[in-house]
Tab-separated table of C-alpha atoms and ligand atoms in Angstrom:
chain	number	residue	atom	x	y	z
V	9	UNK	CA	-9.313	16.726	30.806
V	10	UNK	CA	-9.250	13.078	28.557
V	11	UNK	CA	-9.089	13.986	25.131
V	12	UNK	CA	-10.981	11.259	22.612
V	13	UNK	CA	-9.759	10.512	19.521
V	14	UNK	CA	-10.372	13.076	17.319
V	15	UNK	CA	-9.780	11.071	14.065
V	16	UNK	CA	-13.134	9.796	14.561
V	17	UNK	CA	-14.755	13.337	13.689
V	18	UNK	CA	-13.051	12.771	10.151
V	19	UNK	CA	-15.126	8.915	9.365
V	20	UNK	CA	-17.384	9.680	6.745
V	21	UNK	CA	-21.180	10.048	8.333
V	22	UNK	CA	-22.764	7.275	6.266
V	23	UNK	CA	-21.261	3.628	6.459
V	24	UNK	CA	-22.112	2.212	2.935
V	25	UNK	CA	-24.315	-0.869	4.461
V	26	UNK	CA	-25.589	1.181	6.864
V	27	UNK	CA	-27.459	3.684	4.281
V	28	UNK	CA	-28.259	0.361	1.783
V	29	UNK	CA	-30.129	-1.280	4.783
V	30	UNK	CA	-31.987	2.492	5.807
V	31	UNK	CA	-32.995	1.891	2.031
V	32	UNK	CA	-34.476	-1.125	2.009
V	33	UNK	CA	-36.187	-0.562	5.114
V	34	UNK	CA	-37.625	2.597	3.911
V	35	UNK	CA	-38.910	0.155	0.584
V	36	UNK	CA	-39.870	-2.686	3.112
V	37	UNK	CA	-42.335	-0.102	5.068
V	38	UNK	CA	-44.110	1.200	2.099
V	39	UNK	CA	-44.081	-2.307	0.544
V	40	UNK	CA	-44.817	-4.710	3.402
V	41	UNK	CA	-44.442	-8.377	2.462
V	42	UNK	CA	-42.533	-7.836	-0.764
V	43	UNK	CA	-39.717	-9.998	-1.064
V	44	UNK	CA	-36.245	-8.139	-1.820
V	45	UNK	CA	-33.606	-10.309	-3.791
V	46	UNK	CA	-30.375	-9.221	-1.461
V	47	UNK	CA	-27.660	-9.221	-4.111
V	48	UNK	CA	-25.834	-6.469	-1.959
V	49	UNK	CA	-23.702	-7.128	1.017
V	50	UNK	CA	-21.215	-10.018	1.127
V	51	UNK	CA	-22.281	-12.070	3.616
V	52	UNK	CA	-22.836	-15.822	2.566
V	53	UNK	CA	-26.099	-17.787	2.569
V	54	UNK	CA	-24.661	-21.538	2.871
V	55	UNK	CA	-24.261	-23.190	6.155
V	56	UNK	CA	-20.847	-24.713	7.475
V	57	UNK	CA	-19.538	-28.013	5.623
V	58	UNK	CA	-19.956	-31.144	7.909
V	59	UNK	CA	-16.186	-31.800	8.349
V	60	UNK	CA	-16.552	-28.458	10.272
V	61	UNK	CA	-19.930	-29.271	12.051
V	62	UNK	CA	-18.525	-32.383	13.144
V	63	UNK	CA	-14.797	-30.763	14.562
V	64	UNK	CA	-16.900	-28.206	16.336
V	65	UNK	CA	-19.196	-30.723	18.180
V	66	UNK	CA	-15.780	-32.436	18.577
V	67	UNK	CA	-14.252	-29.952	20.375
V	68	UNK	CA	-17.439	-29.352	22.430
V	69	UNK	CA	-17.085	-32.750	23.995
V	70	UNK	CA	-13.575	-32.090	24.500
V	71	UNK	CA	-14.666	-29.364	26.967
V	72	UNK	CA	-16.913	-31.586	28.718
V	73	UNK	CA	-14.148	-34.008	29.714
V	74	UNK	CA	-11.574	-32.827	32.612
V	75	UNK	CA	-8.765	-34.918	30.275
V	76	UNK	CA	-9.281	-33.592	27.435
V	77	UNK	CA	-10.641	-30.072	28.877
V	78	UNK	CA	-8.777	-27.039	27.205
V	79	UNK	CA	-8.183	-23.486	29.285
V	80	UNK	CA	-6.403	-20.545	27.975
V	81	UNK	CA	-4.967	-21.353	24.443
V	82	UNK	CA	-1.717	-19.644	22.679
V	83	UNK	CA	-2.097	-16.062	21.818
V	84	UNK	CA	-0.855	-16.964	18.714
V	85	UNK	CA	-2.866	-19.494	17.609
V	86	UNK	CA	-2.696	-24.037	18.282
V	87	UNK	CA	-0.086	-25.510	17.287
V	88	UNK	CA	-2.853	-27.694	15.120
V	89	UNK	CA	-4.259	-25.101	13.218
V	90	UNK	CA	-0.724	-22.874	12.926
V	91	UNK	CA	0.609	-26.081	11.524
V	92	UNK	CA	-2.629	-27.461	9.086
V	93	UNK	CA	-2.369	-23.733	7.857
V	94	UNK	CA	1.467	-23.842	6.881
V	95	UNK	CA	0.626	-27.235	4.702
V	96	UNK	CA	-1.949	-25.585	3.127
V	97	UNK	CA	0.590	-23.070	1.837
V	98	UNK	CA	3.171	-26.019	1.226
V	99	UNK	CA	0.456	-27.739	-0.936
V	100	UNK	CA	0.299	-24.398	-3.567
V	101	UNK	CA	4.636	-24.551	-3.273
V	102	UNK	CA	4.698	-21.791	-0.679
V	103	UNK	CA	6.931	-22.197	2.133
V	104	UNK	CA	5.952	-21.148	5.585
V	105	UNK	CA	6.483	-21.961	8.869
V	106	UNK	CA	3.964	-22.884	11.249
V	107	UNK	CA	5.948	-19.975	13.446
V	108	UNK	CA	4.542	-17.414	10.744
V	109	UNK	CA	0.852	-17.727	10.877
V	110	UNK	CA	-0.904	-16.277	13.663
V	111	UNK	CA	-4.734	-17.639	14.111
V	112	UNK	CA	-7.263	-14.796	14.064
V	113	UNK	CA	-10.937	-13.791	14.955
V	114	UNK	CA	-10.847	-12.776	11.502
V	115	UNK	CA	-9.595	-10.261	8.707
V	116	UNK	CA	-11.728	-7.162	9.717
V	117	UNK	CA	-10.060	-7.376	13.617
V	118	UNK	CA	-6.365	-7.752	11.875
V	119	UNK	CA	-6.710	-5.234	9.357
V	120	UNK	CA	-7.011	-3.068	12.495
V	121	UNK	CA	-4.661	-4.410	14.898
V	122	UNK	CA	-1.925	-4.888	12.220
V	123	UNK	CA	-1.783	-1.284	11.742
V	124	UNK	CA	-0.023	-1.091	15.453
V	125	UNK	CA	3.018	-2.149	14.158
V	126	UNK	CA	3.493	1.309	12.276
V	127	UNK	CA	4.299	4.395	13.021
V	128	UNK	CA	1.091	6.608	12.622
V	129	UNK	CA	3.086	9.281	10.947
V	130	UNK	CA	3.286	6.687	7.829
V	131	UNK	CA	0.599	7.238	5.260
V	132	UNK	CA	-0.850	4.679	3.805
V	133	UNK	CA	-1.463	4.181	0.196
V	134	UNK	CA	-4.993	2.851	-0.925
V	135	UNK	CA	-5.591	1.439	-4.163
V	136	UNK	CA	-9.253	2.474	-4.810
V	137	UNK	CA	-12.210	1.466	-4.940
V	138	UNK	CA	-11.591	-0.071	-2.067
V	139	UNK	CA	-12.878	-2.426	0.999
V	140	UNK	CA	-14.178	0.545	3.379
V	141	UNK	CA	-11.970	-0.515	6.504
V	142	UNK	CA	-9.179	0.352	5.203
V	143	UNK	CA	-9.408	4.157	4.969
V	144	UNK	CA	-11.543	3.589	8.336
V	145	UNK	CA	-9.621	1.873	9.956
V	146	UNK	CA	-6.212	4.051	8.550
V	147	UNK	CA	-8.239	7.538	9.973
V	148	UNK	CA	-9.274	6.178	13.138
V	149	UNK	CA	-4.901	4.937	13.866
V	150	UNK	CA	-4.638	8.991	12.392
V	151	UNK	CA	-2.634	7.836	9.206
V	152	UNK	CA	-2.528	10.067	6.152
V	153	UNK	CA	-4.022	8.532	3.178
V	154	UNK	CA	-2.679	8.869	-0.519
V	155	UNK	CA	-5.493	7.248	-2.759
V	156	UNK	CA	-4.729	5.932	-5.514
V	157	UNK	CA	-7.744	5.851	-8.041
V	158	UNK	CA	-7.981	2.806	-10.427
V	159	UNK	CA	-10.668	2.960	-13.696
V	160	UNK	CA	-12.346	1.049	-16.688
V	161	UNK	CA	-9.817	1.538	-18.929
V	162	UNK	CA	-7.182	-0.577	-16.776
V	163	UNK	CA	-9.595	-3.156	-15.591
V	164	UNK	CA	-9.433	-1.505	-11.963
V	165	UNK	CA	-6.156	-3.164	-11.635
V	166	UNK	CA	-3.744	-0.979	-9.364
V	167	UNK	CA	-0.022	-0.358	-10.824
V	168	UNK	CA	2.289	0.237	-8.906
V	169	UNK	CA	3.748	2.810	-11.635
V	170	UNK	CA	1.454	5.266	-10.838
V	171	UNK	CA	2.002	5.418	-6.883
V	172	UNK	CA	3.069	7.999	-5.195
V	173	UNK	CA	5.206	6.828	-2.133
V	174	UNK	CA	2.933	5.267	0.816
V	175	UNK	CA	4.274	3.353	3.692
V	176	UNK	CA	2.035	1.007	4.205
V	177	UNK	CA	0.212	-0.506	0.789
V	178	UNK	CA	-2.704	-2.091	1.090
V	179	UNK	CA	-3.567	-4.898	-1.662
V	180	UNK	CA	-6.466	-6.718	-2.279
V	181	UNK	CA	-6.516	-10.177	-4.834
V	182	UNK	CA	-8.965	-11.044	-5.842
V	183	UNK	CA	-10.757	-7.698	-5.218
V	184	UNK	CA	-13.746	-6.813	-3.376
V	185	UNK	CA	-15.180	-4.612	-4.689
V	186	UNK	CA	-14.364	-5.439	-8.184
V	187	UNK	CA	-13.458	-8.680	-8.398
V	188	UNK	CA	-10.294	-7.920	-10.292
V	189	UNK	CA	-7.034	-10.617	-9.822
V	190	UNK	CA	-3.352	-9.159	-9.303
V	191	UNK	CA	-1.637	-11.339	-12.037
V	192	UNK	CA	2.220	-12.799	-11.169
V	193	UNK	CA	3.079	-10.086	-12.822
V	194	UNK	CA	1.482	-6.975	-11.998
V	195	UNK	CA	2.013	-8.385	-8.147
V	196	UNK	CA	6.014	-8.806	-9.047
V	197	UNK	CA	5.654	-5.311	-10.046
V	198	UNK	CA	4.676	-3.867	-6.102
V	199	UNK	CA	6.500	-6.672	-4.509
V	200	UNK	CA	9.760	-4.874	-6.350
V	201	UNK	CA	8.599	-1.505	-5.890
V	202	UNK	CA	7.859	-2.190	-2.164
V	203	UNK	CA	11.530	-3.629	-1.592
V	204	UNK	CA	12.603	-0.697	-3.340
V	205	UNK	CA	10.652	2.030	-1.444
V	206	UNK	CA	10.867	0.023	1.980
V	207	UNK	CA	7.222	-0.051	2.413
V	208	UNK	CA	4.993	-2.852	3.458
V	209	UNK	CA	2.111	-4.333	1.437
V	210	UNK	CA	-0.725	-5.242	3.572
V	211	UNK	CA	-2.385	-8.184	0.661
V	212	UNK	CA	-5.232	-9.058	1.433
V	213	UNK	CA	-6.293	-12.472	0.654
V	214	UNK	CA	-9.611	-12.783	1.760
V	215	UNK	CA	-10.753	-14.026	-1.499
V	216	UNK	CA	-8.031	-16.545	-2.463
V	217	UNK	CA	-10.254	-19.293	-2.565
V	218	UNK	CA	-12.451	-18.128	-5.282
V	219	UNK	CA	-9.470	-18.444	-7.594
V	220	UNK	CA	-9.825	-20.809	-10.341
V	221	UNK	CA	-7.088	-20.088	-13.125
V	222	UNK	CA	-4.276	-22.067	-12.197
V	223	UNK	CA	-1.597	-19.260	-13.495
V	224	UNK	CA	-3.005	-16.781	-10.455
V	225	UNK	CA	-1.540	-16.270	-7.378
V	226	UNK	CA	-3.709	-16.926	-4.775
V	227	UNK	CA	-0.521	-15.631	-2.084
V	228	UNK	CA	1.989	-13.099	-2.203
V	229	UNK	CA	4.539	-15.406	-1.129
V	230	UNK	CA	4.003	-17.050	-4.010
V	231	UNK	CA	6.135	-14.189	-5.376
V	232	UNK	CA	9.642	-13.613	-5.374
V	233	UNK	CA	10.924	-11.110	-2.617
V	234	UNK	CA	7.608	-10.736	-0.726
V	235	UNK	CA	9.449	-12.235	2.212
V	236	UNK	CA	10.798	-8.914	2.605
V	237	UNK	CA	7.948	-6.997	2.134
V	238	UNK	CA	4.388	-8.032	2.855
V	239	UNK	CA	1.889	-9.009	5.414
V	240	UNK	CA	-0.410	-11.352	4.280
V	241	UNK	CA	-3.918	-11.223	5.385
V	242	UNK	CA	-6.653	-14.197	5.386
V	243	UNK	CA	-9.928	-15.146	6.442
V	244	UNK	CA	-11.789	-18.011	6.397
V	245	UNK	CA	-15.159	-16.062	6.122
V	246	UNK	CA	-15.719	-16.292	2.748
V	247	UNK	CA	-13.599	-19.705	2.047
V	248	UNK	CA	-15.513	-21.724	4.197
V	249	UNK	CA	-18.374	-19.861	5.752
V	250	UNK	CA	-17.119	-18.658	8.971
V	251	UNK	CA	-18.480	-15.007	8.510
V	252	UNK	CA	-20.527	-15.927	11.775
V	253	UNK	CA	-17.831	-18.049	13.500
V	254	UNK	CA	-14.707	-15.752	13.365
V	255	UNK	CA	-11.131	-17.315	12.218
V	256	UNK	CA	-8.761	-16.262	9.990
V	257	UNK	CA	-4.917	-15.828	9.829
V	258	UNK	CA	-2.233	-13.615	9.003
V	259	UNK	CA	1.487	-14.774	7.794
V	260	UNK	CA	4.251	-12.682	8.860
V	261	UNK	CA	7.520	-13.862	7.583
V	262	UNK	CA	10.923	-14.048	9.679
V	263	UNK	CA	12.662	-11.934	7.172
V	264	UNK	CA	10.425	-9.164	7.264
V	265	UNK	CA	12.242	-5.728	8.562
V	266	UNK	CA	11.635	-2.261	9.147
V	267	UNK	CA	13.763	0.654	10.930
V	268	UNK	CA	16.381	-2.590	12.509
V	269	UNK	CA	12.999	-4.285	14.299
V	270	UNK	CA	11.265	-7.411	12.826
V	271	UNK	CA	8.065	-7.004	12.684
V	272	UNK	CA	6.873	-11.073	13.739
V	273	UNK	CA	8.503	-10.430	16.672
V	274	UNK	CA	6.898	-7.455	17.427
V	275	UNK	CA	3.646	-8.920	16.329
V	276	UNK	CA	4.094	-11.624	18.683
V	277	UNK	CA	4.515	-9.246	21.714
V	278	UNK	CA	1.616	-7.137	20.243
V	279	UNK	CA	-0.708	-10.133	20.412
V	280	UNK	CA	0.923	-11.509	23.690
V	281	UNK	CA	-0.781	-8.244	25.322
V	282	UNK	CA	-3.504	-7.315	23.822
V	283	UNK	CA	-5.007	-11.046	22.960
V	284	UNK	CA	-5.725	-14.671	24.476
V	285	UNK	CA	-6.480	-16.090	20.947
V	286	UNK	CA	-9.153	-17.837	19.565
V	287	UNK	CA	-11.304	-20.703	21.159
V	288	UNK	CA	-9.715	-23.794	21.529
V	289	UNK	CA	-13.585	-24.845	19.890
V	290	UNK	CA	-13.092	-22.441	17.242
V	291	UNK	CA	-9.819	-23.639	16.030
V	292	UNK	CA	-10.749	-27.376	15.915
V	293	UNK	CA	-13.626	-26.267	13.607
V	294	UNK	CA	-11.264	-23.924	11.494
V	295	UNK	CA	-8.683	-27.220	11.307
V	296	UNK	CA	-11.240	-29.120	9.728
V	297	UNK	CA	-11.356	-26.624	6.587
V	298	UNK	CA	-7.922	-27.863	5.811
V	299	UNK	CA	-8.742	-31.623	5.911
V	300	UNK	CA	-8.570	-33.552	2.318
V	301	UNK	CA	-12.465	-33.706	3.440
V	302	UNK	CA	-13.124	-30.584	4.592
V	303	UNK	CA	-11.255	-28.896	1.333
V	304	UNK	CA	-13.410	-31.357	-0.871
V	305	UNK	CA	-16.699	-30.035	0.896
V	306	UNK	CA	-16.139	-26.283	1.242
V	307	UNK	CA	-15.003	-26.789	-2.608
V	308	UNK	CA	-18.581	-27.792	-3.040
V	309	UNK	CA	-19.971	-25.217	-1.661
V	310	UNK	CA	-17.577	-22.505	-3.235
V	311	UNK	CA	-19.118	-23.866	-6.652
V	312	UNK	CA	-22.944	-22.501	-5.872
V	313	UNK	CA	-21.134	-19.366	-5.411
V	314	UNK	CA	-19.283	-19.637	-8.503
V	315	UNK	CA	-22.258	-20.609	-10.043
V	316	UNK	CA	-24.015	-18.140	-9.517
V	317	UNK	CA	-20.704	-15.465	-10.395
V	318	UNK	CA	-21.121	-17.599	-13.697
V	319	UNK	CA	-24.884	-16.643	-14.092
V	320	UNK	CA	-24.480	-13.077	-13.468
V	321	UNK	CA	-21.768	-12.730	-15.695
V	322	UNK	CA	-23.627	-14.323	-18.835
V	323	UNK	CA	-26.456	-12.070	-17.886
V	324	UNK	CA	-24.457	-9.000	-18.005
V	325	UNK	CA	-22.896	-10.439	-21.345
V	326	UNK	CA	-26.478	-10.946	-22.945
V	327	UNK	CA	-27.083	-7.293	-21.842
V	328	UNK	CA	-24.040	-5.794	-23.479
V	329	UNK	CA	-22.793	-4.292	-19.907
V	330	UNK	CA	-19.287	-4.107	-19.427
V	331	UNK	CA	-18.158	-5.564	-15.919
V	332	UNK	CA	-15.081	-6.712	-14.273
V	333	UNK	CA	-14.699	-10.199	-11.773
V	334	UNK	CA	-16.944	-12.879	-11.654
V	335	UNK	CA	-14.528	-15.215	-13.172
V	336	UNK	CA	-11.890	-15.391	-10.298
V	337	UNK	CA	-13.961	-13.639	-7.416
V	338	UNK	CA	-17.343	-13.781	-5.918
V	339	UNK	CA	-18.129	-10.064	-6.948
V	340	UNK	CA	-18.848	-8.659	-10.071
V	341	UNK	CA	-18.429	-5.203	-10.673
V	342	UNK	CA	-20.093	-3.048	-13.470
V	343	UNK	CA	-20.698	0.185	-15.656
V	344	UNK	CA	-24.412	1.127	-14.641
V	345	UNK	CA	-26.266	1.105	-17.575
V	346	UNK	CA	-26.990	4.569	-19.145
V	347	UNK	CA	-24.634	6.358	-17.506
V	348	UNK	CA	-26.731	5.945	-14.520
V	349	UNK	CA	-24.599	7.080	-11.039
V	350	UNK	CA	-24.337	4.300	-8.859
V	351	UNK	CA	-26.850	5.194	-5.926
V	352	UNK	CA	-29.975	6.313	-8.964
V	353	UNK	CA	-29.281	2.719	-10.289
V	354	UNK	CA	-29.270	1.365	-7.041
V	355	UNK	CA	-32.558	3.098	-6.361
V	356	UNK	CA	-33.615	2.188	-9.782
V	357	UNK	CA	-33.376	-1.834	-9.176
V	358	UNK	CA	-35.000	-1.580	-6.035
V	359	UNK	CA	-37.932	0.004	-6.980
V	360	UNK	CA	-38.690	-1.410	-9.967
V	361	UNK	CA	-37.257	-4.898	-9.842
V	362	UNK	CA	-36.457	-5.219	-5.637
V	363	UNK	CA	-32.700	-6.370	-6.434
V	364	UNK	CA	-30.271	-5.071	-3.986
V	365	UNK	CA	-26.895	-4.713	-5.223
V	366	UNK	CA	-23.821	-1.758	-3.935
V	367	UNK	CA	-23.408	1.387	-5.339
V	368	UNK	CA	-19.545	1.485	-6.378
V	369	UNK	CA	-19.632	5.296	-4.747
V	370	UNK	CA	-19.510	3.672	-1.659
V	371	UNK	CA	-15.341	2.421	-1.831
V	372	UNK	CA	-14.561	5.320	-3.218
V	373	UNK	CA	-15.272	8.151	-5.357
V	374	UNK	CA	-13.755	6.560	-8.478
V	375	UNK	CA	-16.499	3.954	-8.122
V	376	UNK	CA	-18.823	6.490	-9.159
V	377	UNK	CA	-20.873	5.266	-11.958
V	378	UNK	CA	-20.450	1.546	-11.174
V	379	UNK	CA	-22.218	-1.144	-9.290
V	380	UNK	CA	-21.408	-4.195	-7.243
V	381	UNK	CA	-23.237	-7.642	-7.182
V	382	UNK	CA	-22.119	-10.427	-4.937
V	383	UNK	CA	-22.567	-13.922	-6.021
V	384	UNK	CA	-23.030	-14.871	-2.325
V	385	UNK	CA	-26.803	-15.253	-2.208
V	386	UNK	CA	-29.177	-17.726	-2.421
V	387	UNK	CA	-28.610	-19.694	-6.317
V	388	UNK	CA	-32.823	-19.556	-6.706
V	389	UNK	CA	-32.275	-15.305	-5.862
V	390	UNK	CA	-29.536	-15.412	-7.860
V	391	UNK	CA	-31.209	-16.509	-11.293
V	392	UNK	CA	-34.732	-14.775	-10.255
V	393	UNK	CA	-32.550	-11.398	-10.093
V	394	UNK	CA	-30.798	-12.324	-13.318
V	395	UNK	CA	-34.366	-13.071	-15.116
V	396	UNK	CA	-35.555	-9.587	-13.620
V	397	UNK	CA	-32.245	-7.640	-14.431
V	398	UNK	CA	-32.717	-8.667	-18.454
V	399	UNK	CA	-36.454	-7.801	-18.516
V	400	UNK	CA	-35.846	-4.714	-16.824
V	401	UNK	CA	-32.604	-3.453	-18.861
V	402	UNK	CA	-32.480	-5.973	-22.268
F	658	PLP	N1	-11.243	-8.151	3.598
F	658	PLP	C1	-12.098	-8.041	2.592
F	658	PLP	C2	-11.597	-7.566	1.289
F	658	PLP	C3	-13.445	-8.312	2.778
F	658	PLP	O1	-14.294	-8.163	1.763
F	658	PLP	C4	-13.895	-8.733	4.037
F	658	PLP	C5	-15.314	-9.019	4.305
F	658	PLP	O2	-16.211	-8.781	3.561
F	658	PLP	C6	-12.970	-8.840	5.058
F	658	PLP	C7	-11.658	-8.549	4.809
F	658	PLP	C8	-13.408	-9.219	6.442
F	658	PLP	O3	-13.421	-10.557	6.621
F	658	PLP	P1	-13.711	-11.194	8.044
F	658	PLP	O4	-15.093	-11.733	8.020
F	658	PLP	O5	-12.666	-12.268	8.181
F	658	PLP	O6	-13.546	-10.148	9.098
């Protein structure tokens, strides 16, 4: 008789969004036609750039023509895009070959795909609080996972001197959920101790754009020796507002090396089989993002969210609450007020102020006792949920 995966029994019952929106519905009910100021999940509220708009429309017409029509495309990604994305790179000093970057639907599909390139039997080390696919998505492959608990009192920055050995590491800069930045040093630190441990970081980047101190990486190739060690992980979600039109990328170096196999080659084969790629539409569209035009407009838009980082941050300032992010990262992460746990203070805000923010308990236990805001909403919510936040709590 087939036997299903049994690793799904172990998934916690209650995905984190999934219980926020059962909340908010349950509010919604008993308060029909209040307005709720969504603070919570970190989905984006502006609309593609017109560089973008116009590729895409491009690219339509292409498929209209029978000369310019476009069938299958490379599992691997265009040539175009492959090749925009390795200037990018050049353009911060990081040198990659168009050869390295495979085009994605996204991070979420590669941060479960990727995970086919190791042997289940390696555990995988999770820096916590953390993005919730990666424990999901490291159960579901059957992986054992060491967590590794980060707190106030080292900004919920992960160091590598307190891991135990994983296989696989999984790094996030700059961090969702706390909007923390790896600095050069503190990523030199796992990029050594992964070369000296032979495990792989999995860094993901998701959030590189929001970076606006020039002396942070925004790659881990930026680093010395992460050639040998690390998977790099990016989406263009976030950057430039493809959460609903699904590209990203991942950069596997040449070098990279496990057990006498390289591990671009095998991704190659791995996406040889079990993909066709992205659109041929898609991938004009996602080319456009690394125009000198597109970058100027999706810069423009990554400024309301900044904005708005900026205006949460001086609100949690005037109301003495500690927090971490919101300077390099579109999340802001803080100590609920009181010594409030996270899902009471979430309940708190909705009912008395209808702000919907994260509970931190939700990537992790050690995010007990904090809170997440994302500065992905609507500016006008943003500075209406700021007002009610200091008459609420100041
Ligand atoms: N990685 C992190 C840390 C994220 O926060 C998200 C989305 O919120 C993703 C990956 C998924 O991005 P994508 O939309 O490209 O699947």
């Amino acid at each position: 008789m087939l036997t299903p995966n049994r690793h799904y029994g172990e998934l916690k019952d209650s995905y984190l969004f999934a219980r926020i929106a059962e909340k908010t519905a349950d509010y919604l009910r008993e308060h029909p036609g209040e307005k709720l100021l969504r603070m919570g999940i970190g989905d984006v509220s502006q609309p593609l750039c017109p560089a973008v708009i116009q590729a895409l429309h491009g690219a339509v017409e292409d498929q209209a023509r029978k000369e310019t029509f476009r069938g299958y495309q490379s599992e691997l990604g265009t040539d175009f895009l492959r090749a925009a994305i390795a200037e990018y790179y050049d353009g911060r000093g990081v040198s990659i070959s168009p050869e390295e970057v495979f085009v994605s639907s996204g991070a979420s599909d590669e941060l479960g795909h990727i995970l086919d390139l190791f042997d289940p039997a390696c555990p995988a080390l999770i820096p916590e609080p953390a993005y919730p696919a990666y424990v999901d998505a490291s159960i579901l492959a059957g992986r054992r996972i060491i967590h590794l608990p980060t707190g106030r009192e080292g900004g919920f920055l992960p160091d590598p001197s307190g891991a135990k050995a994983g296989d696989l590491i999984y790094l996030c800069s700059p961090n969702n959920p706390t909007g923390s930045v790896l600095d050069r040093e503190r990523l030199r630190a796992w990029v050594d101790h992964a070369n000296r441990t032979g495990a792989v970081i999995l860094f993901d980047a998701a959030y590189e754009a929001f970076i606006s101190d020039p002396a942070l990486p925004h790659s881990i190739f930026e680093i010395q020796g992460a050639r040998t060690c690390a998977i790099e992980i990016c989406s263009l979600s976030k950057t430039a507002g493809f959460t609903g039109t699904r590209v990203g990328y991942t950069v596997i170096p040449k070098e990279l090396e496990r057990g006498g196999m390289n591990l671009r080659q095998m991704w190659v084969r791995n996406r040889t089989t079990k993909s066709n790629g992205v659109s041929y539409i898609l991938q004009r569209g996602a080319a456009a993002v690394f125009t000198p035009e597109g970058q100027k407009q999706i810069h423009e838009t990554l400024d309301i969210y900044k904005r708005n980082a900026r205006t949460l941050g001086e609100t949690l300032d005037k109301l003495g609450i500690w927090y971490t992010g919101g300077k390099n990262a579109p999340y802001i992460w803080l100590a609920c007020p009181g010594g409030m746990g996270s899902w009471a203070f979430f309940d708190r805000l909705l009912a008395e102020i209808q702000v919907v923010g994260t509970p931190g308990e939700g990537f992790g236990a050690c995010g007990e006792g904090y809170f997440r805001f994302s500065a992905f909403g609507d500016p006008a919510d943003t500075r209406e949920a700021c007002r009610r936040l200091e008459t609420l709590l100041g």
